[in-house]
């Protein structure tokens, strides 16, 4: 029993270190948020909901970074004005604007089709990693990207199966 517990702790430590568990939790959070967005947006403007989503999601991250990053104050002091401008750009356009657009569309559109597009994130990350950082792909990564793209195609494209007969 002792070795089994030790093995579990090592597996958990590896999952946390590699980020797999955090990615799984992020995907779960996104799924729950996507489902709840219609309910929330019945009473609250999607942009306001996005703002609160970002604030409530950011507070635990801020607390976690303050707790684990011992050299955070020194690193923050080293930021230049241009660094702050880049962080503002990423926060406002990359975060708030994109999530606002997502929530507005999720409130009005097909959640299944919209949610399937989130699977493009790792595909774009790999493509830009290849283009900008000269990262290479192995066969399993190419196969995974292809399966992802085919899956998104099957979910988002209407192949005429639901067309009603014209009378």
Short mmCIF file of N, CA and C in Angstrom, two decimals:
data_model
loop_
_atom_site.label_atom_id
_atom_site.label_comp_id
_atom_site.label_asym_id
_atom_site.label_seq_id
_atom_site.Cartn_x
_atom_site.Cartn_y
_atom_site.Cartn_z
N UNK A 1 0.82 -1.21 0.00
CA UNK A 1 0.00 0.00 0.00
C UNK A 1 0.85 1.26 0.00
N UNK A 2 1.97 1.22 0.69
CA UNK A 2 2.82 2.39 0.77
C UNK A 2 3.41 2.74 -0.60
N UNK A 3 3.81 1.74 -1.36
CA UNK A 3 4.39 2.01 -2.67
C UNK A 3 3.32 2.51 -3.65
N UNK A 4 2.08 2.03 -3.48
CA UNK A 4 1.00 2.50 -4.34
C UNK A 4 0.71 3.97 -4.08
N UNK A 5 0.69 4.37 -2.82
CA UNK A 5 0.47 5.78 -2.47
C UNK A 5 1.60 6.65 -2.98
N UNK A 6 2.82 6.17 -2.84
CA UNK A 6 3.97 6.90 -3.34
C UNK A 6 3.90 7.05 -4.86
N UNK A 7 3.47 5.99 -5.54
CA UNK A 7 3.34 6.03 -6.99
C UNK A 7 2.28 7.04 -7.42
N UNK A 8 1.17 7.09 -6.68
CA UNK A 8 0.12 8.06 -6.99
C UNK A 8 0.62 9.48 -6.80
N UNK A 9 1.34 9.72 -5.71
CA UNK A 9 1.88 11.05 -5.46
C UNK A 9 2.86 11.46 -6.55
N UNK A 10 3.70 10.54 -7.01
CA UNK A 10 4.65 10.84 -8.08
C UNK A 10 3.91 11.13 -9.38
N UNK A 11 2.84 10.37 -9.66
CA UNK A 11 2.06 10.59 -10.88
C UNK A 11 1.39 11.96 -10.84
N UNK A 12 0.84 12.32 -9.69
CA UNK A 12 0.21 13.63 -9.54
C UNK A 12 1.23 14.74 -9.70
N UNK A 13 2.40 14.56 -9.10
CA UNK A 13 3.45 15.58 -9.22
C UNK A 13 3.87 15.74 -10.68
N UNK A 14 4.00 14.63 -11.41
CA UNK A 14 4.37 14.72 -12.83
C UNK A 14 3.26 15.41 -13.64
N UNK A 15 2.01 15.10 -13.33
CA UNK A 15 0.90 15.72 -14.06
C UNK A 15 0.86 17.22 -13.80
N UNK A 16 1.10 17.63 -12.57
CA UNK A 16 1.11 19.06 -12.26
C UNK A 16 2.32 19.75 -12.88
N UNK A 17 3.45 19.09 -12.85
CA UNK A 17 4.66 19.70 -13.40
C UNK A 17 4.56 19.87 -14.90
N UNK A 18 4.01 18.89 -15.60
CA UNK A 18 3.90 18.96 -17.04
C UNK A 18 2.73 19.80 -17.51
N UNK A 19 1.79 20.09 -16.63
CA UNK A 19 0.66 20.92 -16.99
C UNK A 19 -0.56 20.16 -17.51
N UNK A 20 -0.46 18.83 -17.61
CA UNK A 20 -1.59 18.06 -18.14
C UNK A 20 -2.84 18.22 -17.29
N UNK A 21 -2.67 18.13 -15.99
CA UNK A 21 -3.82 18.27 -15.10
C UNK A 21 -4.42 19.67 -15.19
N UNK A 22 -3.57 20.67 -15.30
CA UNK A 22 -4.06 22.04 -15.42
C UNK A 22 -4.81 22.25 -16.73
N UNK A 23 -4.33 21.65 -17.81
CA UNK A 23 -5.03 21.74 -19.09
C UNK A 23 -6.38 21.03 -19.02
N UNK A 24 -6.43 19.90 -18.34
CA UNK A 24 -7.69 19.18 -18.17
C UNK A 24 -8.68 20.03 -17.37
N UNK A 25 -8.21 20.66 -16.32
CA UNK A 25 -9.07 21.54 -15.53
C UNK A 25 -9.52 22.76 -16.32
N UNK A 26 -8.64 23.29 -17.16
CA UNK A 26 -9.01 24.43 -18.00
C UNK A 26 -10.08 24.04 -19.00
N UNK A 27 -9.95 22.86 -19.60
CA UNK A 27 -10.96 22.39 -20.55
C UNK A 27 -12.29 22.16 -19.85
N UNK A 28 -12.24 21.61 -18.64
CA UNK A 28 -13.47 21.39 -17.87
C UNK A 28 -14.13 22.72 -17.51
N UNK A 29 -13.33 23.69 -17.12
CA UNK A 29 -13.88 25.01 -16.79
C UNK A 29 -14.51 25.66 -18.01
N UNK A 30 -13.88 25.53 -19.15
CA UNK A 30 -14.43 26.10 -20.38
C UNK A 30 -15.75 25.42 -20.74
N UNK A 31 -15.82 24.12 -20.56
CA UNK A 31 -17.06 23.39 -20.87
C UNK A 31 -18.20 23.84 -19.96
N UNK A 32 -17.92 23.96 -18.67
CA UNK A 32 -18.94 24.42 -17.73
C UNK A 32 -19.36 25.85 -18.05
N UNK A 33 -18.39 26.71 -18.33
CA UNK A 33 -18.71 28.09 -18.68
C UNK A 33 -19.54 28.21 -19.94
N UNK A 34 -19.26 27.38 -20.92
CA UNK A 34 -20.01 27.40 -22.17
C UNK A 34 -21.46 26.99 -21.94
N UNK A 35 -21.65 26.01 -21.09
CA UNK A 35 -23.01 25.55 -20.79
C UNK A 35 -23.77 26.59 -19.98
N UNK A 36 -23.10 27.22 -19.04
CA UNK A 36 -23.76 28.19 -18.16
C UNK A 36 -23.99 29.56 -18.79
N UNK A 37 -23.32 29.84 -19.93
CA UNK A 37 -23.37 31.18 -20.50
C UNK A 37 -24.79 31.58 -20.91
N UNK A 38 -25.56 30.66 -21.43
CA UNK A 38 -26.92 31.03 -21.82
C UNK A 38 -27.77 31.39 -20.61
N UNK A 39 -27.60 30.65 -19.54
CA UNK A 39 -28.35 30.93 -18.33
C UNK A 39 -27.94 32.28 -17.75
N UNK A 40 -26.66 32.56 -17.72
CA UNK A 40 -26.15 33.82 -17.17
C UNK A 40 -26.59 35.00 -18.02
N UNK A 41 -26.52 34.84 -19.34
CA UNK A 41 -26.81 35.95 -20.25
C UNK A 41 -28.30 36.24 -20.39
N UNK A 42 -29.15 35.46 -19.73
CA UNK A 42 -30.57 35.79 -19.71
C UNK A 42 -30.82 37.02 -18.85
N UNK A 43 -29.97 37.20 -17.84
CA UNK A 43 -30.17 38.32 -16.92
C UNK A 43 -29.04 39.34 -16.95
N UNK A 44 -27.91 38.99 -17.55
CA UNK A 44 -26.74 39.87 -17.55
C UNK A 44 -26.23 40.04 -18.98
N UNK A 45 -25.78 41.24 -19.29
CA UNK A 45 -25.18 41.51 -20.59
C UNK A 45 -23.95 40.62 -20.79
N UNK A 46 -23.75 40.05 -22.00
CA UNK A 46 -22.59 39.18 -22.22
C UNK A 46 -21.24 39.84 -21.94
N UNK A 47 -21.13 41.12 -22.20
CA UNK A 47 -19.86 41.82 -21.94
C UNK A 47 -19.61 41.91 -20.43
N UNK A 48 -20.65 42.19 -19.67
CA UNK A 48 -20.53 42.23 -18.20
C UNK A 48 -20.18 40.85 -17.67
N UNK A 49 -20.85 39.82 -18.22
CA UNK A 49 -20.55 38.45 -17.81
C UNK A 49 -19.09 38.10 -18.10
N UNK A 50 -18.60 38.56 -19.24
CA UNK A 50 -17.20 38.32 -19.60
C UNK A 50 -16.27 38.98 -18.60
N UNK A 51 -16.58 40.22 -18.25
CA UNK A 51 -15.74 40.93 -17.27
C UNK A 51 -15.67 40.20 -15.94
N UNK A 52 -16.81 39.78 -15.44
CA UNK A 52 -16.83 39.06 -14.17
C UNK A 52 -16.14 37.71 -14.29
N UNK A 53 -16.31 37.07 -15.44
CA UNK A 53 -15.65 35.79 -15.68
C UNK A 53 -14.14 35.96 -15.60
N UNK A 54 -13.63 37.02 -16.22
CA UNK A 54 -12.19 37.27 -16.21
C UNK A 54 -11.70 37.62 -14.80
N UNK A 55 -12.46 38.44 -14.08
CA UNK A 55 -12.05 38.83 -12.72
C UNK A 55 -12.07 37.63 -11.78
N UNK A 56 -13.19 36.89 -11.79
CA UNK A 56 -13.30 35.74 -10.88
C UNK A 56 -12.32 34.64 -11.23
N UNK A 57 -12.01 34.48 -12.52
CA UNK A 57 -11.01 33.50 -12.91
C UNK A 57 -9.60 33.97 -12.62
N UNK A 58 -9.37 35.27 -12.65
CA UNK A 58 -8.04 35.81 -12.42
C UNK A 58 -7.63 35.88 -10.97
N UNK A 59 -8.59 36.05 -10.07
CA UNK A 59 -8.24 36.16 -8.65
C UNK A 59 -7.54 34.91 -8.09
N UNK A 60 -8.06 33.70 -8.37
CA UNK A 60 -7.30 32.52 -7.89
C UNK A 60 -5.92 32.41 -8.53
N UNK A 61 -5.81 32.82 -9.80
CA UNK A 61 -4.49 32.79 -10.44
C UNK A 61 -3.54 33.78 -9.81
N UNK A 62 -4.05 34.96 -9.47
CA UNK A 62 -3.23 35.96 -8.79
C UNK A 62 -2.77 35.46 -7.43
N UNK A 63 -3.69 34.86 -6.68
CA UNK A 63 -3.34 34.31 -5.36
C UNK A 63 -2.32 33.19 -5.49
N UNK A 64 -2.51 32.32 -6.46
CA UNK A 64 -1.58 31.21 -6.66
C UNK A 64 -0.19 31.71 -7.05
N UNK A 65 -0.14 32.71 -7.92
CA UNK A 65 1.17 33.22 -8.32
C UNK A 65 1.85 33.96 -7.17
N UNK A 66 1.07 34.69 -6.37
CA UNK A 66 1.66 35.37 -5.21
C UNK A 66 2.20 34.37 -4.20
N UNK A 67 1.56 33.22 -4.10
CA UNK A 67 1.98 32.19 -3.15
C UNK A 67 3.19 31.40 -3.65
N UNK A 68 3.24 31.11 -4.95
CA UNK A 68 4.29 30.22 -5.45
C UNK A 68 5.47 30.95 -6.08
N UNK A 69 5.27 32.13 -6.59
CA UNK A 69 6.35 32.86 -7.27
C UNK A 69 7.03 33.79 -6.27
N UNK A 70 8.10 33.31 -5.69
CA UNK A 70 8.77 34.08 -4.63
C UNK A 70 9.49 35.32 -5.17
N UNK A 71 9.89 35.27 -6.43
CA UNK A 71 10.61 36.41 -7.00
C UNK A 71 9.71 37.31 -7.85
N UNK A 72 8.40 37.21 -7.66
CA UNK A 72 7.45 38.00 -8.46
C UNK A 72 7.67 39.51 -8.33
N UNK A 73 7.85 40.05 -7.13
CA UNK A 73 8.07 41.51 -7.04
C UNK A 73 9.29 41.99 -7.83
N UNK A 74 10.37 41.21 -7.78
CA UNK A 74 11.56 41.60 -8.52
C UNK A 74 11.32 41.55 -10.03
N UNK A 75 10.59 40.53 -10.47
CA UNK A 75 10.31 40.41 -11.91
C UNK A 75 9.37 41.52 -12.38
N UNK A 76 8.42 41.90 -11.55
CA UNK A 76 7.51 42.98 -11.92
C UNK A 76 8.23 44.31 -12.00
N UNK A 77 9.21 44.53 -11.11
CA UNK A 77 9.97 45.77 -11.14
C UNK A 77 10.83 45.88 -12.40
N UNK A 78 11.17 44.74 -12.98
CA UNK A 78 11.99 44.74 -14.18
C UNK A 78 11.22 45.00 -15.47
N UNK A 79 9.90 45.13 -15.38
CA UNK A 79 9.10 45.38 -16.58
C UNK A 79 9.28 46.81 -17.08
N UNK A 80 9.37 46.96 -18.37
CA UNK A 80 9.45 48.29 -18.96
C UNK A 80 8.05 48.77 -19.34
N UNK A 81 7.94 49.99 -19.78
CA UNK A 81 6.66 50.52 -20.23
C UNK A 81 6.13 49.75 -21.43
N UNK A 82 7.04 49.33 -22.32
CA UNK A 82 6.63 48.55 -23.47
C UNK A 82 6.09 47.19 -23.05
N UNK A 83 6.72 46.58 -22.03
CA UNK A 83 6.23 45.30 -21.50
C UNK A 83 4.82 45.46 -20.95
N UNK A 84 4.57 46.54 -20.24
CA UNK A 84 3.24 46.79 -19.69
C UNK A 84 2.22 46.99 -20.81
N UNK A 85 2.64 47.69 -21.87
CA UNK A 85 1.77 47.88 -23.03
C UNK A 85 1.42 46.54 -23.69
N UNK A 86 2.40 45.67 -23.83
CA UNK A 86 2.15 44.34 -24.41
C UNK A 86 1.21 43.52 -23.52
N UNK A 87 1.41 43.59 -22.22
CA UNK A 87 0.51 42.87 -21.29
C UNK A 87 -0.91 43.41 -21.38
N UNK A 88 -1.05 44.72 -21.50
CA UNK A 88 -2.39 45.31 -21.65
C UNK A 88 -3.04 44.86 -22.94
N UNK A 89 -2.27 44.81 -24.01
CA UNK A 89 -2.79 44.36 -25.31
C UNK A 89 -3.27 42.91 -25.22
N UNK A 90 -2.45 42.04 -24.63
CA UNK A 90 -2.82 40.63 -24.50
C UNK A 90 -4.06 40.49 -23.62
N UNK A 91 -4.12 41.26 -22.55
CA UNK A 91 -5.25 41.17 -21.63
C UNK A 91 -6.53 41.65 -22.28
N UNK A 92 -6.48 42.81 -22.91
CA UNK A 92 -7.70 43.40 -23.45
C UNK A 92 -8.16 42.72 -24.73
N UNK A 93 -7.27 42.56 -25.69
CA UNK A 93 -7.69 41.97 -26.96
C UNK A 93 -7.65 40.45 -26.94
N UNK A 94 -6.57 39.90 -26.44
CA UNK A 94 -6.44 38.45 -26.43
C UNK A 94 -7.33 37.78 -25.41
N UNK A 95 -7.68 38.49 -24.37
CA UNK A 95 -8.51 37.90 -23.34
C UNK A 95 -9.93 38.40 -23.37
N UNK A 96 -10.10 39.63 -22.95
CA UNK A 96 -11.45 40.17 -22.77
C UNK A 96 -12.24 40.24 -24.06
N UNK A 97 -11.66 40.77 -25.12
CA UNK A 97 -12.40 40.92 -26.38
C UNK A 97 -12.76 39.56 -26.97
N UNK A 98 -11.80 38.63 -26.98
CA UNK A 98 -12.09 37.32 -27.57
C UNK A 98 -13.13 36.56 -26.75
N UNK A 99 -13.04 36.62 -25.42
CA UNK A 99 -14.05 35.96 -24.60
C UNK A 99 -15.40 36.65 -24.73
N UNK A 100 -15.40 37.97 -24.85
CA UNK A 100 -16.67 38.68 -25.04
C UNK A 100 -17.36 38.25 -26.33
N UNK A 101 -16.59 38.17 -27.39
CA UNK A 101 -17.15 37.71 -28.67
C UNK A 101 -17.64 36.27 -28.55
N UNK A 102 -16.86 35.44 -27.87
CA UNK A 102 -17.26 34.05 -27.67
C UNK A 102 -18.58 33.96 -26.91
N UNK A 103 -18.69 34.70 -25.81
CA UNK A 103 -19.91 34.63 -24.99
C UNK A 103 -21.12 35.20 -25.73
N UNK A 104 -20.92 36.25 -26.50
CA UNK A 104 -22.04 36.80 -27.27
C UNK A 104 -22.52 35.75 -28.28
N UNK A 105 -21.60 35.11 -28.98
CA UNK A 105 -21.97 34.08 -29.93
C UNK A 105 -22.54 32.83 -29.25
N UNK A 106 -22.00 32.48 -28.10
CA UNK A 106 -22.51 31.31 -27.38
C UNK A 106 -23.93 31.55 -26.90
N UNK A 107 -24.25 32.78 -26.59
CA UNK A 107 -25.59 33.12 -26.12
C UNK A 107 -26.61 33.04 -27.26
N UNK A 108 -26.17 33.25 -28.48
CA UNK A 108 -27.09 33.32 -29.61
C UNK A 108 -26.98 32.14 -30.57
N UNK A 109 -25.84 31.48 -30.63
CA UNK A 109 -25.62 30.48 -31.66
C UNK A 109 -25.67 29.06 -31.15
N UNK A 110 -25.16 28.17 -31.97
CA UNK A 110 -25.11 26.75 -31.67
C UNK A 110 -23.89 26.47 -30.79
N UNK A 111 -24.11 26.06 -29.55
CA UNK A 111 -23.00 25.86 -28.61
C UNK A 111 -22.08 24.73 -29.04
N UNK A 112 -22.63 23.68 -29.64
CA UNK A 112 -21.80 22.56 -30.05
C UNK A 112 -20.82 22.99 -31.13
N UNK A 113 -21.32 23.70 -32.13
CA UNK A 113 -20.43 24.16 -33.21
C UNK A 113 -19.41 25.16 -32.68
N UNK A 114 -19.86 26.08 -31.86
CA UNK A 114 -18.96 27.10 -31.33
C UNK A 114 -17.88 26.48 -30.44
N UNK A 115 -18.28 25.57 -29.57
CA UNK A 115 -17.32 24.94 -28.66
C UNK A 115 -16.30 24.10 -29.41
N UNK A 116 -16.72 23.50 -30.52
CA UNK A 116 -15.77 22.67 -31.27
C UNK A 116 -14.62 23.51 -31.82
N UNK A 117 -14.85 24.78 -32.05
CA UNK A 117 -13.78 25.65 -32.57
C UNK A 117 -12.66 25.86 -31.56
N UNK A 118 -12.94 25.65 -30.27
CA UNK A 118 -11.88 25.81 -29.26
C UNK A 118 -10.79 24.76 -29.44
N UNK A 119 -11.10 23.66 -30.14
CA UNK A 119 -10.09 22.64 -30.39
C UNK A 119 -9.04 23.11 -31.40
N UNK A 120 -9.29 24.25 -32.04
CA UNK A 120 -8.31 24.80 -32.97
C UNK A 120 -7.13 25.45 -32.25
N UNK A 121 -7.29 25.78 -30.97
CA UNK A 121 -6.23 26.45 -30.23
C UNK A 121 -4.90 25.70 -30.28
N UNK A 122 -4.86 24.41 -29.93
CA UNK A 122 -3.56 23.72 -30.01
C UNK A 122 -3.06 23.56 -31.44
N UNK A 123 -3.97 23.47 -32.41
CA UNK A 123 -3.55 23.37 -33.81
C UNK A 123 -2.83 24.65 -34.22
N UNK A 124 -3.44 25.81 -33.89
CA UNK A 124 -2.79 27.09 -34.20
C UNK A 124 -1.47 27.24 -33.44
N UNK A 125 -1.44 26.79 -32.20
CA UNK A 125 -0.20 26.88 -31.42
C UNK A 125 0.92 26.08 -32.09
N UNK A 126 0.60 24.90 -32.58
CA UNK A 126 1.61 24.08 -33.26
C UNK A 126 2.05 24.71 -34.58
N UNK A 127 1.09 25.22 -35.34
CA UNK A 127 1.43 25.83 -36.63
C UNK A 127 2.32 27.05 -36.42
N UNK A 128 1.94 27.93 -35.49
CA UNK A 128 2.76 29.12 -35.26
C UNK A 128 4.10 28.77 -34.60
N UNK A 129 4.12 27.73 -33.78
CA UNK A 129 5.39 27.26 -33.23
C UNK A 129 6.33 26.80 -34.33
N UNK A 130 5.76 26.16 -35.35
CA UNK A 130 6.56 25.73 -36.49
C UNK A 130 7.03 26.92 -37.31
N UNK A 131 6.12 27.85 -37.59
CA UNK A 131 6.46 29.00 -38.44
C UNK A 131 7.41 29.98 -37.76
N UNK A 132 7.18 30.26 -36.49
CA UNK A 132 7.95 31.30 -35.81
C UNK A 132 9.15 30.77 -35.04
N UNK A 133 9.05 29.54 -34.53
CA UNK A 133 10.12 29.01 -33.68
C UNK A 133 10.83 27.80 -34.28
N UNK A 134 10.45 27.47 -35.53
CA UNK A 134 11.03 26.33 -36.24
C UNK A 134 10.88 25.01 -35.45
N UNK A 135 9.79 24.87 -34.70
CA UNK A 135 9.52 23.61 -34.03
C UNK A 135 9.11 22.58 -35.07
N UNK A 136 9.42 21.33 -34.82
CA UNK A 136 9.10 20.28 -35.79
C UNK A 136 7.97 19.42 -35.26
N UNK A 137 7.31 18.73 -36.17
CA UNK A 137 6.21 17.84 -35.82
C UNK A 137 6.67 16.39 -35.99
N UNK A 138 6.12 15.51 -35.16
CA UNK A 138 6.32 14.09 -35.41
C UNK A 138 5.01 13.54 -35.98
N UNK A 139 5.01 12.29 -36.38
CA UNK A 139 3.86 11.71 -37.07
C UNK A 139 2.60 11.72 -36.19
N UNK A 140 2.74 11.47 -34.91
CA UNK A 140 1.55 11.44 -34.05
C UNK A 140 0.94 12.83 -33.89
N UNK A 141 1.77 13.87 -33.89
CA UNK A 141 1.24 15.23 -33.80
C UNK A 141 0.50 15.62 -35.07
N UNK A 142 1.02 15.25 -36.22
CA UNK A 142 0.34 15.53 -37.48
C UNK A 142 -0.97 14.76 -37.54
N UNK A 143 -0.94 13.50 -37.13
CA UNK A 143 -2.17 12.69 -37.12
C UNK A 143 -3.20 13.29 -36.16
N UNK A 144 -2.75 13.74 -35.00
CA UNK A 144 -3.66 14.36 -34.03
C UNK A 144 -4.29 15.63 -34.58
N UNK A 145 -3.49 16.46 -35.24
CA UNK A 145 -4.03 17.68 -35.85
C UNK A 145 -5.02 17.34 -36.94
N UNK A 146 -4.72 16.34 -37.75
CA UNK A 146 -5.63 15.95 -38.82
C UNK A 146 -6.96 15.43 -38.26
N UNK A 147 -6.88 14.61 -37.23
CA UNK A 147 -8.10 14.10 -36.60
C UNK A 147 -8.92 15.25 -36.01
N UNK A 148 -8.23 16.20 -35.38
CA UNK A 148 -8.91 17.36 -34.82
C UNK A 148 -9.62 18.16 -35.90
N UNK A 149 -8.94 18.42 -37.00
CA UNK A 149 -9.53 19.20 -38.09
C UNK A 149 -10.71 18.47 -38.74
N UNK A 150 -10.60 17.17 -38.91
CA UNK A 150 -11.71 16.39 -39.47
C UNK A 150 -12.89 16.41 -38.50
N UNK A 151 -12.62 16.27 -37.22
CA UNK A 151 -13.69 16.32 -36.22
C UNK A 151 -14.42 17.65 -36.22
N UNK A 152 -13.67 18.74 -36.29
CA UNK A 152 -14.28 20.07 -36.33
C UNK A 152 -15.11 20.22 -37.60
N UNK A 153 -14.59 19.73 -38.71
CA UNK A 153 -15.33 19.78 -39.98
C UNK A 153 -16.65 19.02 -39.86
N UNK A 154 -16.62 17.84 -39.28
CA UNK A 154 -17.84 17.03 -39.17
C UNK A 154 -18.88 17.69 -38.27
N UNK A 155 -18.42 18.40 -37.25
CA UNK A 155 -19.36 19.04 -36.32
C UNK A 155 -19.92 20.34 -36.88
N UNK A 156 -19.10 21.10 -37.59
CA UNK A 156 -19.52 22.45 -37.97
C UNK A 156 -20.17 22.56 -39.34
N UNK A 157 -19.87 21.65 -40.26
CA UNK A 157 -20.39 21.77 -41.62
C UNK A 157 -21.69 20.97 -41.75
N UNK A 158 -22.68 21.61 -42.33
CA UNK A 158 -23.95 20.94 -42.59
C UNK A 158 -23.84 20.27 -43.96
N UNK A 159 -23.88 18.95 -43.96
CA UNK A 159 -23.74 18.20 -45.20
C UNK A 159 -25.07 17.93 -45.87
N UNK A 160 -26.12 18.69 -45.50
CA UNK A 160 -27.41 18.55 -46.15
C UNK A 160 -28.30 17.48 -45.55
N UNK A 161 -27.93 16.92 -44.40
CA UNK A 161 -28.74 15.86 -43.81
C UNK A 161 -29.98 16.40 -43.11
N UNK A 162 -29.97 17.68 -42.74
CA UNK A 162 -31.10 18.25 -42.00
C UNK A 162 -31.95 19.17 -42.84
N UNK A 163 -31.81 19.12 -44.15
CA UNK A 163 -32.59 20.02 -45.00
C UNK A 163 -34.03 19.53 -45.06
N UNK A 164 -34.94 20.47 -44.92
CA UNK A 164 -36.36 20.11 -45.03
C UNK A 164 -36.77 20.14 -46.49
N UNK A 165 -37.78 19.32 -46.81
CA UNK A 165 -38.25 19.24 -48.19
C UNK A 165 -39.08 20.46 -48.51
N UNK A 166 -38.80 21.06 -49.66
CA UNK A 166 -39.57 22.22 -50.11
C UNK A 166 -40.88 21.74 -50.74
N UNK A 167 -42.00 22.35 -50.36
CA UNK A 167 -43.28 21.93 -50.89
C UNK A 167 -43.82 22.95 -51.83
#
